[in-house]
Amino acid sequence: MAERSTAAVDVADNSGDDPLTAKADGTTADGAEAQDATDMSSRNTDGERGTEEEPAIKAPELHSGHKLARRYRLEECVTRLDGFSSWRAVDEKLRRAVGVHVLPADHPRARSVLAAARSSALLGDPRFVQVLDAVEENDLVYVVHEWLPDATELTTLLAAGPLEPYDAYQLVSQVSQAMAAAHREGLAHLRLTPGAVLRTSTGQYRIRGLAVNAALRGISVDRPQLTDTEAIGALLYAALTQRWPYENDAHGLSGLPKGVGLIAPDQVRAGVHRGLSDLAMRALANDGATASRQEPACTTPDELTKAVAAMPRIRPPEPAFPSAPEYQRTTYQQGNYGRPHQHPSAAATQPVPAPPAPLQSRTGKALKWAVSALLIAALGLGSWQIADRLLEKEPPKDDPGTSQPTTAPQDEKPRAPVLLPIQNAKEYAPDGNPQNADAAENTYDSDAQSYWRTRSYVDGPDLVPLVKEGVGIVYDLGAEKDVSAASIALRFVGDHTTITLYATDGLSPSGTVGGMQKIATGRTDDRTLKLTADKPVKSRYVLLWMTAMPYAPGDQYSDPGHKQAITDVKFTG
């Protein structure tokens, strides 16, 4: 990996976030629990302790109101351990809350903390809480990071009970993907506890303290990928069972009973999703557990990501609609219009007035018969007039040429389009070179932050004939449907993106694109492309085939070049 710059990182000017406030529950800014930094109840999950340091170092004498770099005003100390302190602070330049770690410049871990913070900042992955500044100044080293007031720690979520299967699935999927990306850049977490994982109000999981939390506490291990993988398994285990998968209590969770060893989540709690239980055991098998269902252990975040992708996708629960309220008569119907409401007990004692008796006299009976006779006469007269009018319009039977074709009513409205749910998806790579095969499901998960991306190409925007025939994804609608339109959300803008929809015979089509039935095609320079067919095409499987991509700058996944990413796909019929 290329050597990273050691210049101070300051990206706060480009943030533009709204002003933030501190979290009401008083949780720490760096995910540290209120316990000694060497408490091994939240130990390195591969069994290794952090490197031992000399006796505790006195933290800098700081106080609320102290200002760093004439910009970051310290507000509340949330952690003070082993010579460093962590604060909730305010960035007065951008008027937003931030988190700050502070330690003396002569602290034995100061250099490693600075290096870890700068490396984490250069990663720039939005799935991690971002490091905004890392500076040595006035005999102090401080690291500034985002503060997310709308996010909730996993610790807090689990205090209320285990997560639903869909939420646990999203947790392990998002965290494993994020950590796989970090390890590809040579970065490890090593302290991935429930306090380091946050869930935002939109359901996204964010990880804080990448590399920095371990550096602050002097934690190092021989196999960092193994450590982080088992930590993700422990998070999933806790999410499924509300228990910590070791004998010691930790992070507000009870440990497992003494002497029973590591047992599968579905043996700890009834109703646990079987596939997620197996997945937790495969990640935790590194600690001596037995992968009970003959599945190999996952030893890296990337292996865990692939194992999650191989599972049948867990759907979100159906929204619960409130039952219709019972019919209740209004005060006007009850004869109380304009009167003040009475206390329920008083109202219950009031007699309900009986309805007026029907007409029982001779006059009443005569009136009823008269009204009935008039109604019958009116109906008969109306029927005769309608029949007479129809007969006048009927053409002579001996002149067939005068008959008029039957036409549909003019006021009949066209049928509204119906959203066609996507059941499954698979990348289509007929040349054997897939783009991002594990992320096809990200294009229909209703999550604007997740996406499927292509590789970056020098030539473009048209892929044919210099690059390849195209790239695409096949979608399974579950059954044959009339496909008439599609809406495709894209990540990159520019000249230009071209996409065509085809009807095909399966998730792994047997023929070539040239032999498939075309549904619709379109081109755009924007983030959204809407395709509409001339007439609906009946098919269960639909191929989205991209043949042109705009130029886009480099990011954490690829170099600058012609590329595209799809964030959301919707079909209607």
Coordinates of C-alpha atoms in Angstrom, one line a residue:
M1 CA 0.0 0.0 0.0
A2 CA 1.3 3.5 -0.8
E3 CA 2.8 5.4 2.0
R4 CA 0.3 7.8 3.6
S5 CA 0.9 11.5 4.2
T6 CA 1.6 12.6 7.8
A7 CA 0.3 16.1 7.2
A8 CA -2.4 17.3 9.6
V9 CA -5.8 16.4 8.3
D10 CA -8.5 19.1 8.4
V11 CA -11.5 18.4 6.3
A12 CA -14.1 20.1 8.6
D13 CA -14.4 23.1 6.3
N14 CA -16.1 20.9 3.7
S15 CA -18.6 19.2 6.0
G16 CA -21.5 21.5 6.0
D17 CA -23.3 19.5 8.7
D18 CA -25.9 21.2 10.8
P19 CA -25.0 22.2 14.4
L20 CA -25.0 19.1 16.6
T21 CA -25.8 18.6 20.3
A22 CA -24.6 16.1 22.8
K23 CA -26.3 12.8 23.2
A24 CA -28.7 12.7 26.1
D25 CA -27.6 9.4 27.5
G26 CA -24.0 10.6 28.2
T27 CA -22.3 7.9 26.3
T28 CA -18.6 8.3 25.5
A29 CA -17.5 10.0 22.3
D30 CA -15.1 7.2 21.4
G31 CA -17.2 4.2 22.4
A32 CA -15.2 3.6 25.6
E33 CA -17.2 2.2 28.5
A34 CA -16.8 3.7 32.0
Q35 CA -14.2 1.1 33.0
D36 CA -10.4 0.7 33.0
A37 CA -8.9 0.7 29.6
T38 CA -7.3 -2.7 30.3
D39 CA -10.5 -4.4 31.4
M40 CA -10.5 -7.5 29.4
S41 CA -14.3 -8.1 29.6
S42 CA -14.2 -6.4 26.3
R43 CA -11.0 -8.1 25.4
N44 CA -9.3 -8.5 22.1
T45 CA -11.5 -11.2 20.7
D46 CA -8.6 -13.4 19.5
G47 CA -7.4 -13.7 23.1
E48 CA -4.5 -11.4 22.9
R49 CA -4.1 -8.4 25.3
G50 CA -3.0 -5.0 24.3
T51 CA 0.7 -4.2 24.8
E52 CA 1.4 -3.3 28.4
E53 CA 2.3 0.3 29.2
E54 CA 4.1 1.8 32.1
P55 CA 2.1 3.2 35.1
A56 CA -0.8 5.5 34.4
I57 CA 0.2 8.8 32.9
K58 CA -1.5 12.0 34.2
A59 CA -3.9 13.4 31.7
P60 CA -3.5 17.1 30.6
E61 CA -5.1 19.6 32.9
L62 CA -8.0 20.7 30.7
H63 CA -11.4 22.1 31.6
S64 CA -14.7 23.0 30.1
G65 CA -14.3 26.1 28.0
H66 CA -10.7 25.4 27.0
K67 CA -10.1 26.1 23.4
L68 CA -7.9 24.1 21.0
A69 CA -6.5 25.8 17.9
R70 CA -8.7 28.8 18.7
R71 CA -11.5 26.7 17.3
Y72 CA -12.5 23.6 19.2
R73 CA -14.1 24.6 22.6
L74 CA -14.2 21.7 25.1
E75 CA -17.6 21.2 26.6
E76 CA -17.8 17.9 28.6
C77 CA -15.2 15.3 29.5
V78 CA -16.7 11.9 28.7
T79 CA -13.6 9.7 29.2
R80 CA -10.4 10.2 31.3
L81 CA -8.1 7.1 31.2
D82 CA -4.4 6.2 31.1
G83 CA -3.1 9.7 30.3
F84 CA -5.6 10.7 27.6
S85 CA -9.1 12.3 27.8
S86 CA -12.0 12.4 25.4
W87 CA -14.4 15.3 25.2
R88 CA -17.6 16.5 23.6
A89 CA -16.6 19.9 22.0
V90 CA -17.9 22.5 19.7
D91 CA -16.3 23.5 16.4
E92 CA -16.9 27.3 16.6
K93 CA -15.8 27.8 13.0
L94 CA -18.5 25.5 11.6
R95 CA -20.9 25.8 14.6
R96 CA -21.3 22.0 15.2
A97 CA -20.5 19.5 17.9
V98 CA -17.4 17.3 17.5
G99 CA -15.6 14.7 19.6
V100 CA -12.0 15.3 20.7
H101 CA -9.3 13.0 22.1
V102 CA -6.4 14.8 23.9
L103 CA -3.1 13.5 25.2
P104 CA 0.3 15.0 26.0
A105 CA 2.7 15.2 23.1
D106 CA 5.3 13.2 25.2
H107 CA 2.8 10.4 25.8
P108 CA 4.4 7.1 24.7
R109 CA 1.4 6.5 22.4
A110 CA 1.1 10.0 21.0
R111 CA 2.9 9.2 17.7
S112 CA 0.9 6.0 17.0
V113 CA -2.4 7.9 17.8
L114 CA -1.5 10.6 15.3
A115 CA -0.5 8.0 12.6
A116 CA -3.7 6.0 13.2
A117 CA -5.9 9.2 13.0
R118 CA -4.3 10.4 9.8
S119 CA -4.6 7.0 8.2
S120 CA -8.3 6.7 9.2
A121 CA -9.0 10.2 7.8
L122 CA -7.5 9.3 4.5
L123 CA -9.8 6.3 4.1
G124 CA -12.7 8.6 3.8
D125 CA -15.3 5.8 3.9
P126 CA -18.7 7.3 5.1
R127 CA -19.5 4.0 6.9
F128 CA -17.0 5.1 9.6
V129 CA -17.2 8.1 11.9
Q130 CA -14.8 10.5 10.1
V131 CA -11.6 11.9 11.6
L132 CA -11.7 15.7 10.9
D133 CA -8.4 16.8 12.3
A134 CA -5.2 15.3 13.8
V135 CA -2.8 17.9 15.2
E136 CA 0.2 18.2 17.5
E137 CA 0.2 21.7 19.0
N138 CA 1.4 23.4 22.3
D139 CA 2.7 20.1 23.8
L140 CA -0.6 18.4 23.1
V141 CA -1.8 15.9 20.6
Y142 CA -5.5 16.0 19.7
V143 CA -7.7 14.1 17.3
V144 CA -11.1 15.6 16.3
H145 CA -13.9 13.4 14.9
E146 CA -17.5 13.6 14.0
W147 CA -20.2 13.7 16.7
L148 CA -23.6 12.1 15.6
P149 CA -26.4 13.2 17.9
D150 CA -29.1 11.4 15.9
A151 CA -27.3 8.0 16.2
T152 CA -27.8 5.4 18.9
E153 CA -25.1 3.1 20.3
L154 CA -25.6 -0.6 19.8
T155 CA -25.2 -0.9 23.6
T156 CA -28.3 1.2 24.1
L157 CA -30.3 -0.7 21.4
L158 CA -29.4 -4.0 23.1
A159 CA -30.4 -2.8 26.5
A160 CA -34.0 -2.8 25.2
G161 CA -33.8 -6.4 23.9
P162 CA -32.3 -8.4 21.1
L163 CA -32.7 -7.1 17.5
E164 CA -35.2 -8.3 15.0
P165 CA -33.7 -10.7 12.4
Y166 CA -33.8 -8.0 9.6
D167 CA -31.9 -5.5 11.9
A168 CA -29.4 -8.1 12.9
Y169 CA -28.9 -9.0 9.2
Q170 CA -28.3 -5.4 8.3
L171 CA -25.9 -5.0 11.3
V172 CA -23.6 -7.9 10.3
S173 CA -23.9 -7.1 6.5
Q174 CA -23.0 -3.4 6.9
V175 CA -20.3 -3.8 9.5
S176 CA -18.5 -6.7 7.8
Q177 CA -18.5 -4.8 4.4
A178 CA -17.1 -1.7 6.1
M179 CA -14.4 -3.6 7.9
A180 CA -13.5 -5.6 4.7
A181 CA -13.0 -2.2 2.9
A182 CA -10.8 -0.9 5.8
H183 CA -8.6 -4.0 5.9
R184 CA -8.1 -3.7 2.1
E185 CA -6.5 -0.4 3.0
G186 CA -4.4 -1.9 5.8
L187 CA -6.5 -0.5 8.6
A188 CA -7.9 -2.5 11.5
H189 CA -10.2 -1.6 14.4
L190 CA -9.2 -4.1 17.2
R191 CA -11.7 -2.6 19.6
L192 CA -15.0 -3.3 17.8
T193 CA -17.4 -3.4 20.8
P194 CA -21.1 -2.5 20.9
G195 CA -20.1 1.0 22.0
A196 CA -18.2 1.5 18.8
V197 CA -21.2 0.8 16.5
L198 CA -23.9 3.4 16.0
R199 CA -27.2 3.2 14.2
T200 CA -28.4 6.4 12.6
S201 CA -32.1 7.5 12.4
T202 CA -32.1 6.2 8.8
G203 CA -31.1 2.7 9.8
Q204 CA -27.4 2.9 8.7
Y205 CA -24.7 1.5 10.9
R206 CA -21.6 3.7 11.5
I207 CA -18.3 2.6 13.1
R208 CA -16.3 4.9 15.3
G209 CA -12.7 4.7 16.5
L210 CA -11.2 2.9 13.5
A211 CA -7.5 2.4 14.3
V212 CA -7.7 5.3 16.8
N213 CA -9.4 3.6 19.7
A214 CA -6.8 0.8 19.7
A215 CA -3.9 3.2 19.4
L216 CA -5.2 5.2 22.4
R217 CA -5.1 2.1 24.5
G218 CA -2.0 0.6 23.1
I219 CA -3.7 -2.5 21.7
S220 CA -1.9 -4.6 19.1
V221 CA -2.4 -8.1 17.8
D222 CA -0.6 -10.5 15.5
R223 CA -3.7 -11.2 13.3
P224 CA -5.8 -8.1 13.1
Q225 CA -8.3 -9.5 10.5
L226 CA -9.0 -12.4 12.7
T227 CA -9.6 -10.1 15.7
D228 CA -12.0 -7.9 13.8
T229 CA -13.9 -10.9 12.3
E230 CA -14.5 -12.4 15.7
A231 CA -15.5 -9.0 17.1
I232 CA -18.2 -8.8 14.4
G233 CA -19.3 -12.3 15.3
A234 CA -19.6 -11.2 18.9
L235 CA -21.7 -8.2 17.9
L236 CA -24.1 -10.5 15.9
Y237 CA -24.3 -13.0 18.7
A238 CA -25.2 -10.2 21.2
A239 CA -27.7 -8.8 18.7
L240 CA -29.5 -12.1 18.4
T241 CA -29.4 -13.2 22.1
Q242 CA -28.9 -10.0 24.2
R243 CA -26.0 -12.0 25.7
W244 CA -22.2 -11.5 25.5
P245 CA -20.7 -14.7 24.0
Y246 CA -18.1 -15.2 26.8
E247 CA -18.4 -16.0 30.5
N248 CA -17.7 -12.4 31.7
D249 CA -20.4 -9.8 31.6
A250 CA -19.5 -6.9 29.4
H251 CA -21.0 -3.8 27.7
G252 CA -24.2 -4.0 29.8
L253 CA -24.8 -7.6 28.7
S254 CA -24.8 -10.8 30.8
G255 CA -22.2 -13.4 29.8
L256 CA -22.9 -17.1 29.1
P257 CA -23.2 -19.5 32.0
K258 CA -20.0 -20.7 33.5
G259 CA -18.6 -23.9 32.1
V260 CA -21.0 -24.4 29.2
G261 CA -18.6 -23.0 26.6
L262 CA -19.8 -21.2 23.4
I263 CA -23.2 -22.4 22.4
A264 CA -25.1 -21.4 19.3
P265 CA -27.5 -18.4 19.6
D266 CA -30.5 -20.5 18.6
Q267 CA -29.7 -22.7 21.7
V268 CA -29.6 -19.6 24.0
R269 CA -32.9 -18.0 22.9
A270 CA -35.9 -19.4 21.2
G271 CA -36.9 -18.0 17.8
V272 CA -33.4 -17.0 16.7
H273 CA -33.0 -17.0 12.9
R274 CA -31.1 -20.2 12.0
G275 CA -29.0 -18.7 9.3
L276 CA -27.8 -15.8 11.4
S277 CA -27.1 -18.2 14.3
D278 CA -24.9 -20.3 12.0
L279 CA -23.2 -17.1 10.8
A280 CA -22.3 -15.9 14.3
M281 CA -20.8 -19.3 15.1
R282 CA -18.7 -19.3 11.9
A283 CA -17.2 -15.9 12.9
L284 CA -16.8 -16.9 16.6
A285 CA -15.3 -20.3 15.7
N286 CA -11.9 -18.6 15.8
D287 CA -12.1 -18.6 19.6
G288 CA -12.3 -22.4 19.8
A289 CA -16.1 -22.9 19.1
T290 CA -17.2 -25.6 16.8
A291 CA -18.9 -24.6 13.6
S292 CA -21.7 -27.0 14.4
R293 CA -23.2 -27.3 10.9
Q294 CA -20.2 -28.2 8.9
E295 CA -19.6 -24.7 7.5
P296 CA -16.0 -23.4 7.4
A297 CA -15.0 -20.7 9.9
C298 CA -14.8 -17.1 8.7
T299 CA -11.3 -15.7 9.5
T300 CA -11.4 -12.3 7.7
P301 CA -14.1 -9.6 7.3
D302 CA -14.1 -10.3 3.5
E303 CA -14.9 -14.0 4.1
L304 CA -17.7 -13.0 6.5
T305 CA -19.0 -10.5 3.9
K306 CA -19.2 -13.3 1.3
A307 CA -20.9 -15.6 3.8
V308 CA -23.6 -13.0 4.4
A309 CA -24.1 -12.5 0.7
A310 CA -24.5 -16.2 0.2
M311 CA -27.4 -16.3 2.7
P312 CA -31.0 -16.0 1.5
R313 CA -31.8 -12.3 1.9
I314 CA -33.9 -11.4 5.0
R315 CA -36.7 -9.1 4.2
P316 CA -37.8 -6.2 6.4
P317 CA -41.0 -6.9 8.4
E318 CA -44.3 -5.9 6.9
P319 CA -45.5 -2.5 8.3
A320 CA -48.2 -3.0 10.9
F321 CA -51.3 -0.9 10.0
P322 CA -53.5 0.1 12.8
S323 CA -56.9 -1.5 12.9
A324 CA -59.9 0.6 11.9
P325 CA -61.4 2.4 14.8
E326 CA -64.9 1.4 15.9
Y327 CA -67.7 3.5 14.5
Q328 CA -68.7 6.2 17.0
R329 CA -71.6 8.5 16.5
T330 CA -71.0 12.2 16.7
T331 CA -72.6 14.4 19.4
Y332 CA -74.8 15.8 16.7
Q333 CA -76.1 12.4 15.8
Q334 CA -76.7 11.7 19.5
G335 CA -78.8 14.7 19.9
N336 CA -76.2 16.6 22.0
Y337 CA -75.2 19.3 19.4
G338 CA -74.2 22.4 21.2
R339 CA -74.2 20.9 24.7
P340 CA -71.1 20.5 26.9
H341 CA -69.6 17.0 27.2
Q342 CA -70.4 15.2 30.3
H343 CA -68.2 13.0 32.5
P344 CA -68.4 9.4 31.2
S345 CA -69.8 8.1 34.5
A346 CA -72.5 10.7 34.4
A347 CA -73.3 10.0 30.7
A348 CA -73.6 6.3 31.5
T349 CA -76.5 7.0 33.9
Q350 CA -78.5 9.1 31.4
P351 CA -81.4 7.1 29.9
V352 CA -81.2 6.8 26.1
P353 CA -84.3 8.3 24.5
A354 CA -86.4 5.8 22.6
P355 CA -86.8 6.5 18.9
P356 CA -90.3 7.9 17.9
A357 CA -92.8 5.1 17.2
P358 CA -93.6 4.5 13.5
L359 CA -96.9 5.7 12.1
Q360 CA -99.5 3.2 13.4
S361 CA -102.8 5.2 12.7
R362 CA -105.1 4.7 9.7
T363 CA -103.8 7.9 8.3
G364 CA -100.2 6.7 8.5
K365 CA -101.0 3.4 6.8
A366 CA -102.9 5.2 4.0
L367 CA -100.0 7.5 3.4
K368 CA -97.6 4.6 3.1
W369 CA -99.7 2.9 0.5
A370 CA -100.1 6.1 -1.5
V371 CA -96.3 6.7 -1.6
S372 CA -95.7 3.1 -2.6
A373 CA -98.2 3.4 -5.5
L374 CA -96.6 6.6 -6.7
L375 CA -93.1 5.0 -6.7
I376 CA -94.3 1.9 -8.7
A377 CA -96.0 4.2 -11.3
A378 CA -92.8 6.3 -11.6
L379 CA -90.7 3.3 -12.1
G380 CA -93.0 1.9 -14.8
L381 CA -93.1 5.2 -16.7
G382 CA -89.4 5.5 -16.6
S383 CA -88.8 2.0 -17.9
W384 CA -91.3 2.5 -20.8
Q385 CA -89.5 5.7 -21.8
I386 CA -86.1 4.1 -21.7
A387 CA -87.3 1.1 -23.8
D388 CA -88.9 3.4 -26.3
R389 CA -85.8 5.5 -26.7
L390 CA -83.6 2.4 -27.2
L391 CA -86.1 1.1 -29.9
E392 CA -85.9 4.4 -31.7
K393 CA -82.1 4.0 -32.0
E394 CA -82.1 0.4 -33.1
P395 CA -81.3 0.1 -36.8
P396 CA -83.6 -1.7 -39.2
K397 CA -83.0 -5.4 -39.2
D398 CA -82.8 -5.6 -43.0
D399 CA -79.9 -3.1 -43.2
P400 CA -76.9 -4.6 -41.6
G401 CA -74.6 -1.9 -43.0
T402 CA -76.0 0.7 -40.6
S403 CA -74.9 -1.1 -37.4
Q404 CA -72.5 0.9 -35.3
P405 CA -69.4 -0.8 -33.6
T406 CA -69.5 -0.9 -29.9
T407 CA -67.1 1.5 -28.3
A408 CA -65.6 1.6 -24.8
P409 CA -66.9 4.3 -22.4
Q410 CA -65.1 7.6 -22.9
D411 CA -64.6 8.2 -19.2
E412 CA -62.7 4.9 -18.5
K413 CA -59.4 5.7 -16.8
P414 CA -56.1 4.0 -17.6
R415 CA -54.8 1.5 -15.0
A416 CA -52.3 3.0 -12.6
P417 CA -48.8 1.4 -12.8
V418 CA -48.0 -1.1 -10.1
L419 CA -44.6 -1.5 -8.4
L420 CA -43.1 -5.0 -9.1
P421 CA -41.2 -6.3 -6.1
I422 CA -37.7 -7.6 -6.8
Q423 CA -37.1 -11.0 -5.2
N424 CA -33.4 -11.6 -6.1
A425 CA -30.6 -10.2 -8.3
K426 CA -27.3 -11.4 -9.7
E427 CA -24.6 -9.7 -11.6
Y428 CA -24.4 -10.7 -15.3
A429 CA -20.8 -11.0 -16.6
P430 CA -20.8 -13.1 -19.8
D431 CA -17.1 -12.4 -20.3
G432 CA -16.3 -13.9 -16.9
N433 CA -15.1 -10.6 -15.4
P434 CA -17.7 -9.4 -12.9
Q435 CA -17.7 -5.8 -11.5
N436 CA -18.9 -6.1 -7.9
A437 CA -20.7 -9.5 -7.8
D438 CA -21.5 -9.4 -4.0
A439 CA -23.3 -6.1 -4.1
A440 CA -26.1 -6.7 -6.6
E441 CA -28.7 -6.7 -3.8
N442 CA -27.7 -3.2 -2.8
T443 CA -29.6 -1.9 -5.9
Y444 CA -33.0 -2.9 -4.5
D445 CA -32.7 -2.6 -0.7
S446 CA -34.4 0.8 -0.5
D447 CA -31.1 2.2 0.9
A448 CA -29.8 5.3 -0.9
Q449 CA -26.4 4.9 0.7
S450 CA -25.7 1.4 -0.6
Y451 CA -24.9 0.6 -4.2
W452 CA -23.5 -1.7 -6.8
R453 CA -20.5 -0.2 -8.6
T454 CA -18.6 -0.9 -11.8
R455 CA -14.8 -0.8 -12.2
S456 CA -13.1 2.3 -13.6
Y457 CA -12.1 2.3 -17.3
V458 CA -9.8 4.6 -19.2
D459 CA -11.8 4.6 -22.4
G460 CA -15.4 5.8 -22.6
P461 CA -18.1 6.8 -22.2
D462 CA -19.2 4.0 -24.6
L463 CA -17.8 0.6 -23.6
V464 CA -18.3 -0.9 -27.1
P465 CA -16.1 -1.8 -28.8
L466 CA -12.9 -0.7 -27.0
V467 CA -13.7 -1.9 -23.4
K468 CA -16.4 -4.6 -23.4
E469 CA -19.9 -5.4 -24.6
G470 CA -21.4 -4.0 -21.4
V471 CA -22.0 -4.7 -17.7
G472 CA -25.3 -5.5 -15.9
I473 CA -27.5 -7.2 -13.4
V474 CA -30.4 -9.7 -13.8
Y475 CA -33.4 -9.2 -11.6
D476 CA -35.9 -11.9 -10.5
L477 CA -39.5 -10.6 -10.1
G478 CA -40.6 -13.9 -8.6
A479 CA -43.1 -14.7 -11.4
E480 CA -43.9 -13.6 -14.9
K481 CA -45.0 -9.9 -14.8
D482 CA -45.9 -7.3 -17.4
V483 CA -42.9 -5.0 -17.3
S484 CA -43.6 -1.6 -18.7
A485 CA -41.2 0.9 -17.0
A486 CA -38.2 1.3 -14.7
S487 CA -36.6 4.0 -12.6
I488 CA -32.9 3.7 -12.0
A489 CA -31.0 5.9 -9.4
L490 CA -27.3 6.4 -10.3
R491 CA -24.4 7.7 -8.3
F492 CA -22.3 9.6 -10.9
V493 CA -23.4 12.3 -13.2
G494 CA -21.8 13.4 -16.5
D495 CA -21.7 12.4 -20.2
H496 CA -23.2 9.9 -20.3
T497 CA -24.9 6.7 -19.0
T498 CA -26.8 4.4 -21.4
I499 CA -28.9 1.5 -20.1
T500 CA -31.2 -1.0 -21.8
L501 CA -33.6 -3.5 -20.3
Y502 CA -34.0 -7.0 -21.7
A503 CA -36.4 -9.9 -20.9
T504 CA -34.3 -13.0 -20.3
D505 CA -34.8 -16.6 -19.2
G506 CA -33.1 -16.7 -15.8
L507 CA -30.7 -15.2 -13.3
S508 CA -27.9 -16.8 -15.4
P509 CA -29.2 -16.3 -19.0
S510 CA -28.5 -19.0 -21.4
G511 CA -28.2 -16.8 -24.5
T512 CA -26.4 -13.6 -25.4
V513 CA -27.8 -10.1 -25.1
G514 CA -28.3 -9.9 -28.8
G515 CA -30.8 -12.7 -28.7
M516 CA -32.9 -11.2 -25.8
Q517 CA -36.1 -9.3 -26.2
K518 CA -35.6 -5.6 -25.7
I519 CA -38.0 -3.9 -23.2
A520 CA -36.7 -0.3 -23.2
T521 CA -33.6 1.8 -23.6
G522 CA -32.5 5.2 -22.5
R523 CA -29.6 7.6 -21.9
T524 CA -29.0 10.3 -19.2
D525 CA -26.4 12.7 -17.9
D526 CA -28.1 13.0 -14.5
R527 CA -28.5 10.8 -11.4
T528 CA -31.9 9.3 -12.5
L529 CA -32.8 7.4 -15.6
K530 CA -36.5 6.5 -16.3
L531 CA -37.2 3.9 -19.0
T532 CA -40.6 3.3 -20.5
A533 CA -41.5 0.4 -22.9
D534 CA -43.6 1.0 -26.0
K535 CA -45.8 -1.9 -24.8
P536 CA -45.4 -4.1 -21.7
V537 CA -43.3 -7.2 -22.0
K538 CA -44.1 -10.3 -19.9
S539 CA -41.1 -11.8 -18.2
R540 CA -40.0 -13.0 -14.8
Y541 CA -36.3 -12.0 -15.3
V542 CA -35.1 -8.6 -16.4
L543 CA -31.6 -7.8 -17.4
L544 CA -30.3 -4.2 -16.8
W545 CA -27.5 -3.8 -19.3
M546 CA -25.2 -0.7 -19.2
T547 CA -23.2 0.1 -22.2
A548 CA -21.9 3.7 -21.5
M549 CA -20.6 5.3 -18.3
P550 CA -19.6 8.9 -17.4
Y551 CA -16.1 10.0 -16.2
A552 CA -15.9 10.3 -12.4
P553 CA -13.1 11.2 -10.0
G554 CA -11.3 8.6 -7.9
D555 CA -12.7 7.3 -4.6
Q556 CA -11.9 4.7 -2.0
Y557 CA -12.8 1.9 -4.4
S558 CA -11.3 2.8 -7.8
D559 CA -9.2 5.3 -9.7
P560 CA -10.6 8.2 -11.8
G561 CA -12.1 7.0 -15.0
H562 CA -15.4 6.1 -16.7
K563 CA -17.5 4.3 -14.2
Q564 CA -21.0 4.2 -12.7
A565 CA -22.8 2.9 -9.6
I566 CA -26.5 2.0 -9.2
T567 CA -28.1 2.8 -5.9
D568 CA -31.7 1.9 -6.5
V569 CA -33.8 0.1 -9.2
K570 CA -37.6 0.0 -9.4
F571 CA -39.8 -1.8 -12.0
T572 CA -43.4 -1.0 -12.7
G573 CA -46.0 -2.8 -14.8

